[in-house]
Amino acid sequence: MESAPCNTNGELRSVAAAKDRRTDALGDLRVIPDEILCAILTRLTPHDVARLSCVSSVMYILCNEEPLWMSLCLGIVNRPIEYKGSWKKTALDQLDFLHKYIEASRRTLQFDGFSSLFLYRRLYRCHTSLNGFSFDDGNVERKENIPFEEFLMEYDCQKPVMISGLADHWPARKSWTSEELLMKYPETKFRISQRSSKKVSMKFKDYVSYTQIQHDEDPLYIFDDKFGEVAPDLLKDYSVPHIFQEDYFDVLDTDQRPPYRWLIIGPERSGASWHVDPGLTSAWNTLLCGRKRWALYPPGRVPLGVTMHVNEDDGDVNIETPSSLQWWLDFYPLLADNDKPIECTQLPGETIYVPSGWWHCVLNLETTIAVTQNFVNSKNFEFVCLDMAPGYRHKGICRAGLLALDDSSFVDIEKNSLCIENGSSYFDLNRREKRVRIEDKCSENCTNDMSMSDGFGGDLEYSYDISFLTMFLDNERDHYSSLWSSGNCIGQREMRDWLWKLWVQRPELRDLIWKGACLALNAGKWYERVGAICNFHEFPGPSLDEKLPVGTGSNPVYLIDDYVIKIFAEGGLEASLYCLGTELEFYSIVHKSNYSLKNYIPSVLASGILLSENGSYRVLPWDGRGIPELIASFTSIKHEEGDYPFGLCAKKNFEYQNAGRLLHESGNCAKPSSVWPYIVTRRCRGKMFAELRDTLSSEDELNLACFLGKQLHDLHLLPVPHQSCNDSVPMVREDHIQPLCCSGLSENGLDKIGHPADLELFISILNRKRENVVRRLAEWGDPIPSKLIEKVDDYIPRDLHVLFDQLEHEAECRSYTWIHSDVMDDNIYMMPYSDSTLEKKLSEPCVEEGTYISRSNNSNNHKLSWVPSYILDFSNLSAGEPILDLIPIYLDIFRGDPHLLKQFLTSYKLPFKRRKSMVEVVNSNRLDQLSYRAMCYCILHDDNVLGAIFSIWKELKSATTWEEVEETVWGDLNSYI
């Protein structure tokens, strides 16, 4: 290939005399368009790009483009950005190489003999001015100080409107200018919006400096949902306009609700590309400084140039769209008049309302400062719940309308419309990814209603109406067990918590809340199923107040009169059978023991299996023993007879088969089921710790830690069913993996390195999880720092056996015990200390020097004290190393409080592990540290406990090593003996 030319006099050679040098300079790469070449370069490291720039003169041009180095810099950023006048310099600064960069040595770019329309257009976008964009007022309706009743009737969830007068009395109208904010917040770091997976921030003084000298085609702009935390005084400068104050998310604490408010600051040419607001929420946006150009399309009308990808596995919607400036320059001129969007220019002091589901694109015509909030109210609540529901087809329909439908017969839609009430669905779910393209559909009518021939002599009309959109739900999925979309604005647990809090705190909205719960949780179907269980056992049926499942767990739970009914759905039928079978086996063992734990768990009243047959339900009682004929006929699982064929040993083998699978590979949970195991327990009186957390005294919390230590002590000493060659274990149906408990073991049940069979199986499960740990953490994503994900392979042992080598296997130092797995704030019940029955029940000493109940709260003290009374929800029971139970307790119950952890350990009084000799203790390394073991378990955990860690210890988001995280979170464990 040709080498880069050296032009000593710095003058361009005559274009007329120039020869087309692209072919010689690129060789075989000449067949690749410049756009693709530039895209490939963004995938390389800065070092590789620098090397590649030396290959030829054309590569030198491609490798020195500012847009390329902007992309490279944002991909490697490891600290707040300080713009150095060019993105190449800024990237070198991030790499600490700027001191080696000599500007004078840079060769002059030679363009003679080389032309590129792609590069020219990009260069034009970088240097164009928007002064010539002389827009008129547009066609969005404008109102002044609109009354709430008029907004509700004419615009709410119907059409956009520009409103003046709502911010006239805000302090922000005068104080939110670049100059004023720079004086007050020069060192404050704000989050930056850009096309990179990394979180980027800049000091405000550096951002202002950047905006004054940058020439980027898609400039960085501040889009910060945490501005109220880093600059709390900004929250005092504005208030939510009166017509937008109804917000159902306000029942959640600020740290629990999804991002909903943003500070937005951007220079000329910056803006937001085409999108629909998250969760189909509505939004208001008030401009304080500058001018913004808005373009909007109604729901179901995808803008020209936008491509949607709807993933079939979890329904996540990804959008490929040009930048805001590129769309206005390259796509807008192609539109016919009747295809153009609804448009307007927003001026300082004006507020625009964007209804649920509306596409919108924003271009800053000059430097702008704005504030925006998203909200859920009575008009869009059902749409928000619909968007949360598992499945993929309805998500595409909401955003792309009929374009989201494939070319197959619309008879399916007609069938589905007839079966909405009973929850049926006839949609064929075969494709891996649903792609919707708009390029050939730009002549569609730009209205709220669209129609398309169904191929059978009729028309199917699209409407952004909840009854119409509900037809496209995949109602066959069990909404409690199906994979939740990673793009949802809140998770499954948070969604259930939100609906339950609304149900309790806003009883006047229960009709509406029920409709939303039926969409998001399939609540109507679960209500029918729990009713059938009540009828069979002659329990009172659920009242109107008891219709909604309680708690945030993955299995529907109902509180009905004096009973708690839990229907197992998580993970599909197989997983549910193992959960119930193991729970029933555990109850049998604990009630035969002499431990006090049995006094603090609810008693079992009934258990069985619910079967749906031809629209009706049949109940089969089952106590976990034997294999009911019903199960044998509905599953292909083969077991040998035994006391608990679906008990702990079988469940551990099932865990082994599924260990290490990524979220989208969990196929069983998406399969429709007509069989549901269930259990009925006695209802515990009192309140969940989750409801009381913020009202408890420090003494109450210490009592709780003491209680949990004692009960976990008893749990971890209970007899554990052991794996052996004669145990009943499941036959593997798909991958032909032999259960480890029946292979490679000696006659005494130990493997070749001295581990018991059950411990060997536990370690093998850990090793399978270890295989996909990097991909799994990448799937979890934020807030786990990407730089730590890259280092996880070097932190965790390749073979987890090394954590267990040389351990004593004495009775008081057990490495394999029962594990509750889910001791969290909604699984602890508490009662007032004044309850006389409770005092009698909780009279047993917890530690040598005290009891559960603090005796300082005597009759002369009117302060209400709460004490723990029950541990609930044993559906996630498993077996493993006892330290695993510390993870949910420390992170969820104690929220990282080291004093509560110390109290727990004082009460627990069991060693977690012991080396075989004092010599090994003296020569111990990090493998002997409890903190290291706990950190490894956090990384390998099935749930995203790392997300909890980086949310509790926010300073760890800047950690550079796992050792730093380990010491901060678990360091106190190393002093425990």
XYZ file of C-alpha atoms in Angstrom, residues 2-5 21 25-26 41 49-65 68-69 88 101 103 105-111 114:
38
model
C 1.028 3.597 -0.597
C 2.716 5.434 2.279
C 1.557 8.830 3.533
C 2.992 11.743 1.534
C -5.286 7.728 -5.294
C -4.064 3.895 -1.063
C -6.745 1.415 0.085
C -12.405 2.493 12.625
C -6.005 3.834 14.793
C -2.731 5.685 15.247
C -0.821 2.780 13.705
C -3.299 2.440 10.854
C -2.951 6.121 9.991
C 0.627 5.391 8.856
C -0.463 2.846 6.249
C -1.405 5.238 3.446
C -2.406 8.806 2.651
C -6.128 7.992 2.536
C -5.962 6.074 5.799
C -4.161 9.075 7.260
C -7.168 11.245 6.348
C -9.732 8.748 7.655
C -7.814 8.176 10.890
C -7.500 11.860 11.744
C -11.155 12.856 11.505
C -13.714 9.429 14.779
C -11.613 10.692 17.673
C -7.635 13.623 19.458
C 1.806 14.784 21.377
C 1.160 19.503 17.225
C 4.717 17.310 13.723
C 1.249 16.690 12.348
C 1.259 16.437 8.553
C -1.036 18.561 6.463
C -3.993 16.592 5.174
C -3.682 16.070 1.397
C -7.055 15.902 -0.346
C -9.254 11.960 -3.099
